[in-house]
Structure formats: C-alpha cells, structure tokens
XYZ file of N, CA, C and O in Angstrom:
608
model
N 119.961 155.566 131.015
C 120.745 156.304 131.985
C 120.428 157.794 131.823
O 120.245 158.341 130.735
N 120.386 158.354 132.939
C 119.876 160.196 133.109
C 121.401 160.514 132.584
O 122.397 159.916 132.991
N 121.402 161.535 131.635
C 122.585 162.503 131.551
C 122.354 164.167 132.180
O 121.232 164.672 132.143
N 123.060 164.610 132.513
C 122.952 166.363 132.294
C 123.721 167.028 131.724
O 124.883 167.209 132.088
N 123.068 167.615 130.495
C 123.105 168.451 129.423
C 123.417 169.913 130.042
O 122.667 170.337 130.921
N 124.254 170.507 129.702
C 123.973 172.134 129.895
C 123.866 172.413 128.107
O 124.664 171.802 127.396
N 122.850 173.352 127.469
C 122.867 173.794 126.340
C 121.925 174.538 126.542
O 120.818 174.553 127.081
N 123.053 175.564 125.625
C 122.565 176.986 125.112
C 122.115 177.940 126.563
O 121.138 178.675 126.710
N 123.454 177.540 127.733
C 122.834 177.689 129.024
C 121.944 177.352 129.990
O 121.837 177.693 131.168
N 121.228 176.512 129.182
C 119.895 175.859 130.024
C 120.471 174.602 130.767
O 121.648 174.359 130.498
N 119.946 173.890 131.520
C 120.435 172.555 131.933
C 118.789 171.715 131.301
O 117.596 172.004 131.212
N 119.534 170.775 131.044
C 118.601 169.105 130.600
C 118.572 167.920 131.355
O 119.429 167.132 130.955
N 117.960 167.533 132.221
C 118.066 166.051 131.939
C 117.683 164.828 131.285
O 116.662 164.326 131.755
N 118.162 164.276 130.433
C 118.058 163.489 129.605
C 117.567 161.993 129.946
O 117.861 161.597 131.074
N 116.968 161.254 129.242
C 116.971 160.055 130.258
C 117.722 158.832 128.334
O 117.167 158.520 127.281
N 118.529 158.697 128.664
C 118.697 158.321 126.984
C 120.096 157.626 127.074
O 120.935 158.114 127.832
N 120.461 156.246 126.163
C 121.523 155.347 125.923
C 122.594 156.436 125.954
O 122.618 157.494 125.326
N 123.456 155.947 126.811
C 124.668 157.013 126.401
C 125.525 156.951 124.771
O 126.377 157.788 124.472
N 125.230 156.141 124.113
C 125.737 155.894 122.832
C 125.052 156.720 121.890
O 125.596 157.154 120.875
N 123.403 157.032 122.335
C 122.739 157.651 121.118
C 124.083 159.330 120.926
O 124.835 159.926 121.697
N 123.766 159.430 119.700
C 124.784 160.662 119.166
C 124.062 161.820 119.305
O 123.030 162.075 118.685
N 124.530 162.433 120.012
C 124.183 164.462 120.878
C 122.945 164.796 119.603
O 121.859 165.307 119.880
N 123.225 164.525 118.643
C 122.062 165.655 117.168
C 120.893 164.714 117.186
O 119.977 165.090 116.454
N 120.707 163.718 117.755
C 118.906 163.218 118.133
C 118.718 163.580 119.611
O 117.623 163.919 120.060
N 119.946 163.486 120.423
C 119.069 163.964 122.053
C 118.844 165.297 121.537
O 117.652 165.605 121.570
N 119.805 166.400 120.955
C 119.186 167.842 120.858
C 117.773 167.883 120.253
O 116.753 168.315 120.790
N 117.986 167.078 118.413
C 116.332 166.974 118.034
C 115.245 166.726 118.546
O 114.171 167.306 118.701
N 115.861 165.395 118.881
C 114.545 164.665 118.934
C 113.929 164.877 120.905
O 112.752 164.795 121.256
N 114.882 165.091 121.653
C 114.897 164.585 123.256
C 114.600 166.023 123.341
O 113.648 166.566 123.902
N 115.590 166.554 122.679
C 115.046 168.333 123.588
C 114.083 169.195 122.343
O 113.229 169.975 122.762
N 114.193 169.085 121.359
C 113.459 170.025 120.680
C 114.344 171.058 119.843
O 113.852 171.350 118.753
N 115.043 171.406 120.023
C 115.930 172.155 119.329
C 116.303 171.903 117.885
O 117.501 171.713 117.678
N 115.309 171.863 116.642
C 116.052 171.361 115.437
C 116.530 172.187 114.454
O 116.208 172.163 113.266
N 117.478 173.076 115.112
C 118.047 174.096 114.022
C 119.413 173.656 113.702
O 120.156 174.334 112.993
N 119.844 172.216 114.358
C 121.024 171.461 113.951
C 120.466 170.626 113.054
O 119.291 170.283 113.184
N 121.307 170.152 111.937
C 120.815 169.411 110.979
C 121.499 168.160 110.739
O 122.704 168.016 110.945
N 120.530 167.014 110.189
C 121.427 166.072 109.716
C 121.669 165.943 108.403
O 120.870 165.866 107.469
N 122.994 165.924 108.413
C 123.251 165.247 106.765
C 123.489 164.148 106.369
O 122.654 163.444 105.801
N 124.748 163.794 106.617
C 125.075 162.461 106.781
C 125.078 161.178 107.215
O 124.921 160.115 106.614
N 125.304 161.469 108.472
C 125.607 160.980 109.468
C 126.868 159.660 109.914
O 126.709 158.612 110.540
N 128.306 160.358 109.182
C 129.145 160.010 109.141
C 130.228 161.234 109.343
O 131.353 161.078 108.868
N 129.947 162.282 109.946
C 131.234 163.137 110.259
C 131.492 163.719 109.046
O 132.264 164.666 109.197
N 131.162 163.543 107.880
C 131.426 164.176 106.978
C 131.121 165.414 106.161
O 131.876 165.824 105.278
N 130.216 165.871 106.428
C 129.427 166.905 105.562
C 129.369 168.453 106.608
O 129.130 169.609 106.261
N 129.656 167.950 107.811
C 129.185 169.652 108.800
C 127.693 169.511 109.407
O 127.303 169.300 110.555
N 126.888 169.748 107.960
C 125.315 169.753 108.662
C 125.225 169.984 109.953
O 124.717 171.030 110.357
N 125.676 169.098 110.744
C 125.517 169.306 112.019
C 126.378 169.384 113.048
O 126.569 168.558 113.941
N 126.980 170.624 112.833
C 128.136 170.983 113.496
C 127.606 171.537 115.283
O 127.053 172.564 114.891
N 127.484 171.564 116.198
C 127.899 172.229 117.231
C 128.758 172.536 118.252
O 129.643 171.701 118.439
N 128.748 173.511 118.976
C 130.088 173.559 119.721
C 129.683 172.984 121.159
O 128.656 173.174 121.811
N 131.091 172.034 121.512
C 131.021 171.411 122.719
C 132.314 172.351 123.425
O 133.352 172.632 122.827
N 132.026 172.700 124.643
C 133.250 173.618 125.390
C 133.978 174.217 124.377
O 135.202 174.097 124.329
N 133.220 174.981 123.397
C 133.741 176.094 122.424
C 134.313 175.606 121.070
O 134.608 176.325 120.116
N 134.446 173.906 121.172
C 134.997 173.804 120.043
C 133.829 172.843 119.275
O 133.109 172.035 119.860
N 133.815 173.229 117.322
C 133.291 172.452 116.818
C 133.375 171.155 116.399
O 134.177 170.583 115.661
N 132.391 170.782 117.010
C 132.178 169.113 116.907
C 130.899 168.026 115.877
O 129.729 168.400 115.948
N 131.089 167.257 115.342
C 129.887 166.728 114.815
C 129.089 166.298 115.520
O 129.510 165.245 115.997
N 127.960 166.583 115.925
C 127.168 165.817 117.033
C 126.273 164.466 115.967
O 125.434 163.781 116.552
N 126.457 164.286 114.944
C 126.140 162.689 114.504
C 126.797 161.841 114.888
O 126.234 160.760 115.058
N 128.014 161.927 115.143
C 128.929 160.728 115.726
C 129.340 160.944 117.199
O 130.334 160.281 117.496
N 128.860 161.662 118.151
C 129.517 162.168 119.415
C 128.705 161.675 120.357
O 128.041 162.668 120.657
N 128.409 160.988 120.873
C 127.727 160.275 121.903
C 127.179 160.856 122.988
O 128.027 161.026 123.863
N 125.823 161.324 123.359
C 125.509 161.893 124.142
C 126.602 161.713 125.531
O 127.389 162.633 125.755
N 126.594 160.733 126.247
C 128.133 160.416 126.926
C 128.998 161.167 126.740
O 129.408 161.706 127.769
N 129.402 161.406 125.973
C 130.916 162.171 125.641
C 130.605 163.609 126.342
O 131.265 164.121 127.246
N 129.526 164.101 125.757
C 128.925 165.613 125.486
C 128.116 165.995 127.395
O 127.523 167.020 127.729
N 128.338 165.069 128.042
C 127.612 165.498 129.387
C 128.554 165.767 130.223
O 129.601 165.248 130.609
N 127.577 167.260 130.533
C 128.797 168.346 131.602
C 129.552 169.332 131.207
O 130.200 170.191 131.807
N 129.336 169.029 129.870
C 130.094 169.868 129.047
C 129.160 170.964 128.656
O 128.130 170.585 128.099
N 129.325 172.345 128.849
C 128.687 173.447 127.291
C 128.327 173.036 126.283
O 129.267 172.524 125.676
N 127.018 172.971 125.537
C 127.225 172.884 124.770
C 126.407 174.102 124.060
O 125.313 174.496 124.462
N 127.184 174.694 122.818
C 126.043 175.696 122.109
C 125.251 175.092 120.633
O 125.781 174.156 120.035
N 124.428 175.482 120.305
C 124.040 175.355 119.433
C 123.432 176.872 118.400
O 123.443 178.081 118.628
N 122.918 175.977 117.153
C 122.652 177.244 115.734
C 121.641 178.158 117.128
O 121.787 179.365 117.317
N 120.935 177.526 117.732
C 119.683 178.541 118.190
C 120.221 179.699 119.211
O 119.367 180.540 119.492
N 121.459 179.864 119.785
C 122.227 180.385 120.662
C 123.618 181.001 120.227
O 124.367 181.668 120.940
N 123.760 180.728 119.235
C 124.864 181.473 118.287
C 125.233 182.808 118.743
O 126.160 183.155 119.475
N 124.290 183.510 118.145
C 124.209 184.272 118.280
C 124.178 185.377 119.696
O 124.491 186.568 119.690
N 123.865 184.841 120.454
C 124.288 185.235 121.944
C 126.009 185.765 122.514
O 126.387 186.409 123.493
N 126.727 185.128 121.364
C 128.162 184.930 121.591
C 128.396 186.311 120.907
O 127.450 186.747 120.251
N 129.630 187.116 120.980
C 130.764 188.096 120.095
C 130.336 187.528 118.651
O 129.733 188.092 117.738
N 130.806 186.329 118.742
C 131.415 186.331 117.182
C 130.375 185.083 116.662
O 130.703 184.172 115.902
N 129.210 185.260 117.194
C 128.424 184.471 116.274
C 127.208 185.545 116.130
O 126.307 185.336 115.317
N 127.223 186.572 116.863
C 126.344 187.461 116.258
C 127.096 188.458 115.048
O 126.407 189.174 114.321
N 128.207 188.414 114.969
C 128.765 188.808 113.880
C 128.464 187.667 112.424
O 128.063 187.571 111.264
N 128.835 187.215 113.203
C 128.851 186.201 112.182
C 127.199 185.732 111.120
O 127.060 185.282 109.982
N 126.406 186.051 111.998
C 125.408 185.743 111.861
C 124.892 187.398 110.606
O 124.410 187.270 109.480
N 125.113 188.349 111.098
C 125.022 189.455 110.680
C 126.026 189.446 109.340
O 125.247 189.763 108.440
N 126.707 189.346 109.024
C 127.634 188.983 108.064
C 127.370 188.091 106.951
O 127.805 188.219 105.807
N 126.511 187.049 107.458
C 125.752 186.099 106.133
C 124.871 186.909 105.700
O 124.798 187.214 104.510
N 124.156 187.325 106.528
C 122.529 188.360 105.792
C 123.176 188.952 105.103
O 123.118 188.752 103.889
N 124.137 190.021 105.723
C 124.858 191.182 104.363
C 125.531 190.665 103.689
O 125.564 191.369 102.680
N 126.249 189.696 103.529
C 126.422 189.215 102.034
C 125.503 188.142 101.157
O 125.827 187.705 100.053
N 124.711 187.926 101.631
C 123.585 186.920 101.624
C 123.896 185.547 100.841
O 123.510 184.962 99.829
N 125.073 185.321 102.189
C 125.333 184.178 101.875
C 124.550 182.560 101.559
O 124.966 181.704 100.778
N 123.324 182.489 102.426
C 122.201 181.190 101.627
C 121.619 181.600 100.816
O 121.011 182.660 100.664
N 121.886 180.178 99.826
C 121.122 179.579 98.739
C 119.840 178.800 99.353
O 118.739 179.308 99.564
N 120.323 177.085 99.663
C 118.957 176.529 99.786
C 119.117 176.562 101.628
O 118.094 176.418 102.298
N 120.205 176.721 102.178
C 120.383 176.931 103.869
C 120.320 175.649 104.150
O 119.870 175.798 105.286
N 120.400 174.605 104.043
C 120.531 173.690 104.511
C 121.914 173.314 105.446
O 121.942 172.943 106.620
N 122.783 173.490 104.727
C 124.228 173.345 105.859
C 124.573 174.783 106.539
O 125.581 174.759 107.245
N 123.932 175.971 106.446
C 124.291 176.920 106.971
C 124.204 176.928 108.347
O 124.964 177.725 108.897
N 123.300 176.087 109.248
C 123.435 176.338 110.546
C 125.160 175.847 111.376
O 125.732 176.222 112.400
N 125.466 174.929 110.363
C 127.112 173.827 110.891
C 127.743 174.732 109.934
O 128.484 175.234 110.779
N 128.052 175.344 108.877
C 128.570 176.436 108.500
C 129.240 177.787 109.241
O 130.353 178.308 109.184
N 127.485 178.217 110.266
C 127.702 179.472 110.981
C 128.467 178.992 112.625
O 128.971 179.843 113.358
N 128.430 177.793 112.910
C 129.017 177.516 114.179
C 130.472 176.691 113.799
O 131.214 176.173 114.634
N 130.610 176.703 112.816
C 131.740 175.897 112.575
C 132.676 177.827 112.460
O 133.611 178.115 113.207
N 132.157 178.730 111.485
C 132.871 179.874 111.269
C 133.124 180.826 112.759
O 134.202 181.381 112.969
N 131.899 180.909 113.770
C 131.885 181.516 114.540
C 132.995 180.653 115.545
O 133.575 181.371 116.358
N 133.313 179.336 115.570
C 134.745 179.081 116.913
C 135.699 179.544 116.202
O 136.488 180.290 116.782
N 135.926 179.243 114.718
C 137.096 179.748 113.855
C 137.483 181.386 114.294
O 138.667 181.719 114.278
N 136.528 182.273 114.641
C 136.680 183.864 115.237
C 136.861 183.798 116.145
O 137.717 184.541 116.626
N 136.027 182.676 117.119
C 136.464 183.253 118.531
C 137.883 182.607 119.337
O 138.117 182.837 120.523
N 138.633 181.888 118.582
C 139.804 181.030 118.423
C 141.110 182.240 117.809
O 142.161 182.585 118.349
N 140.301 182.783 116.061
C 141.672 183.124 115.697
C 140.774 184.737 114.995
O 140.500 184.764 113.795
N 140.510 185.626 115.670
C 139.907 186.499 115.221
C 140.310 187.685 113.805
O 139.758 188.710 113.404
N 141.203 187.128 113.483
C 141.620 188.017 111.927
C 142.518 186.251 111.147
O 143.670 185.846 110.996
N 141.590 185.909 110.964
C 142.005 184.228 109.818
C 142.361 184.749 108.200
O 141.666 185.491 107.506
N 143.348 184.267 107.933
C 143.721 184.208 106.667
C 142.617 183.303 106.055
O 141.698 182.703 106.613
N 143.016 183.388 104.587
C 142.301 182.292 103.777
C 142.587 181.429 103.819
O 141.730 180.552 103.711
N 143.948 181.063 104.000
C 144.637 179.503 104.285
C 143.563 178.657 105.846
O 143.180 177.504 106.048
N 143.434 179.895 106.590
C 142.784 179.330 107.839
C 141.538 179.384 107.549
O 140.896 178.407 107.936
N 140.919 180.249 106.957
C 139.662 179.407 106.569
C 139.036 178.560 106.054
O 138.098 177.882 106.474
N 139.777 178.589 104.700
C 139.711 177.127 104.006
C 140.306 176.139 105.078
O 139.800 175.035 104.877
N 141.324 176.098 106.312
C 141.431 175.269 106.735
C 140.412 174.123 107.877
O 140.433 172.901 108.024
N 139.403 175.474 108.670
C 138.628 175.067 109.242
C 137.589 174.901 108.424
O 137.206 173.770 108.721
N 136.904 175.292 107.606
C 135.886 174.889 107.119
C 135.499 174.387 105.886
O 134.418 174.569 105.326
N 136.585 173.654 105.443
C 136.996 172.802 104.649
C 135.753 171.552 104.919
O 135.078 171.273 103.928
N 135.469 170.866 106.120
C 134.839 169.465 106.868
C 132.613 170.053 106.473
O 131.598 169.363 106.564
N 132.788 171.455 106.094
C 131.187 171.806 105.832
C 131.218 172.209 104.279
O 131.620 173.113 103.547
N 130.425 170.763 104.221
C 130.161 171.141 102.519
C 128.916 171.825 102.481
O 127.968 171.617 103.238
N 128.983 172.834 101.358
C 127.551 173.612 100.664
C 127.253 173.022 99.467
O 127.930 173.538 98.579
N 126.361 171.962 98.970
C 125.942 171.253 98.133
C 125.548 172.641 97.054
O 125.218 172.312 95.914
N 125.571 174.088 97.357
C 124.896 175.177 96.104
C 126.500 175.816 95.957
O 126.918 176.575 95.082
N 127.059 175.373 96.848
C 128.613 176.181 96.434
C 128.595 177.801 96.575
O 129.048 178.679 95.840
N 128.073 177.837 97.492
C 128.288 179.288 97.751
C 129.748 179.874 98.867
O 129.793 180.943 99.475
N 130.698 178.893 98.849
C 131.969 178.798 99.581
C 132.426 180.073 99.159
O 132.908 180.484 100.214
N 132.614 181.050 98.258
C 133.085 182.376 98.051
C 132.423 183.026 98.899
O 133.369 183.349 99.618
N 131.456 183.517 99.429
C 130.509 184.189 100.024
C 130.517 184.223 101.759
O 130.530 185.088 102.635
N 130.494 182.205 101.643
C 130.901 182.276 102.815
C 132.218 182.595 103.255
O 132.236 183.055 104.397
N 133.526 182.472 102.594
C 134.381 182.865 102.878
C 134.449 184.185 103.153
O 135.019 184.532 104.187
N 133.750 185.374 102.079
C 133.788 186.867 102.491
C 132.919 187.151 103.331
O 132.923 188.334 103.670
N 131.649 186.057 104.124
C 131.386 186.655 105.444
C 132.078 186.213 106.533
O 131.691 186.561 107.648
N 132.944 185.575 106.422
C 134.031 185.150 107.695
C 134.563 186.637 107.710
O 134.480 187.500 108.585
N 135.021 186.651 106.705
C 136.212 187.740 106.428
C 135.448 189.317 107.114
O 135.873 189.840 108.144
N 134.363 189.840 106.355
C 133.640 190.805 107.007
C 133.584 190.623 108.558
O 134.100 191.421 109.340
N 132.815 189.340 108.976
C 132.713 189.138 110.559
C 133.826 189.642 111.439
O 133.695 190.433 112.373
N 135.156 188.970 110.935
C 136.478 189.399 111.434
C 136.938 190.635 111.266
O 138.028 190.876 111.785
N 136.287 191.664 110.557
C 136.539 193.043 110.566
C 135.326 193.788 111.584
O 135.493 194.859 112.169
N 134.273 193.075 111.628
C 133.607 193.657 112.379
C 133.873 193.503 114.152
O 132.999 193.848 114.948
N 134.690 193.156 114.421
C 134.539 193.295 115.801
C 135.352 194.456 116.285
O 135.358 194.751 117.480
C-alpha cells in the first residue's frame, strides 16, 4: 500500500506494509539514517522521532500510524528554536561519548523545550528517563537541556 509521508518537510511516497515500523521506512525506504536502532522494543530511545511534535519510538510505530502526520527527524532538528539550541548545547558541553543514542536523546530533549521551555530536573529526568546512554553521560546531558533552556 502507497503511504504519504511528510518528513523533515519534504513529502514521500512510500510504497510499503502499513505494519512495517516508521525507523526502516525512514532507513531503509527513504535514506535518512541518522535515526538509530537499538532495541527494537520501545525501550532504549535510540530511535526517538517526533511525530506532530511529540516524541515517539519509531521501532514500534507503524508506518500507518505515522501517515499525514509531520514527522521530524535527528537530520532536521535543528531547523526548529529549540533543537538548534539544543543541538548547540551538546557541542558546548560536549555531551557524546560513543553518540550512539544521542540522535533520540537530542529529539527526545528538544520536544521537552519546545513543550516546557524552563524544565526542572524533576521534568527532565521525567522525559528522558525512556533514552538510555549505555557511557552514562546523563549529567551532561542533563546540563545541556538546562543551558539550551537558558539559551533562548
């Protein structure tokens, strides 16, 4: 079945099972692999992107679900307020180690700003609690949330 994709502003048409999960049509169907897999059980972040602004796992989200909808991804982040902050904010505190979960990291932190733009720690640990950093650099990332949210 054809879907249409809008991402990262562009439109797609897809020709793909509506069951396959959004993080292989982005990989594999469109090209885009700056989303990552980890798991592929909802658990880890890796591959976080935002669907109509909010973060979602695209390993378990069904291309189906995700058509018609916005969707952004790591490669377009930055286009936004608060993911070019955000983005600017990891470099200066230099928040990656090995970067592997940082792309579902930086889009999971950037809806958390553009949602609640001065987050306590309670709210950060609350949203991004679901993205693990296997090097544990969670202090870091926490003080580039925190910087990001001063920078606007």
């Amino acid at each position: 079945m054809t879907y249409d994709l809008l991402v990262n502003g562009k439109k797609y048409v897809v020709d793909v099972d509506g069951d396959i999960p959004l993080l292989w049509v982005l990989r594999d169907t469109i090209g885009l692999t700056g989303t990552k897999f980890g798991c592929g059980i909802a658990m880890c972040g890796a591959c976080t992107v935002q669907v109509d602004g909010v973060p979602v796992r695209s390993c378990v989200m069904p291309v189906a679900e995700a058509a018609a909808k916005p969707i952004t991804t790591i490669e377009a982040i930055g286009e936004t307020a608060e993911g070019a902050r955000v983005q600017k904010a990891w470099l200066d505190i230099d928040v990656v180690q090995c970067g592997y979960c940082q792309s579902g990291q930086i889009m999971s932190a950037a809806a958390l700003l553009a949602a609640n733009p001065s987050p306590t720690d309670d709210d950060i640990d609350a949203v991004m609690a679901g993205n693990i950093c296997r090097c544990g650099t969670y202090p870091r990332i926490r003080a580039a949330i925190k910087l990001a949210a001063v920078g606007r």
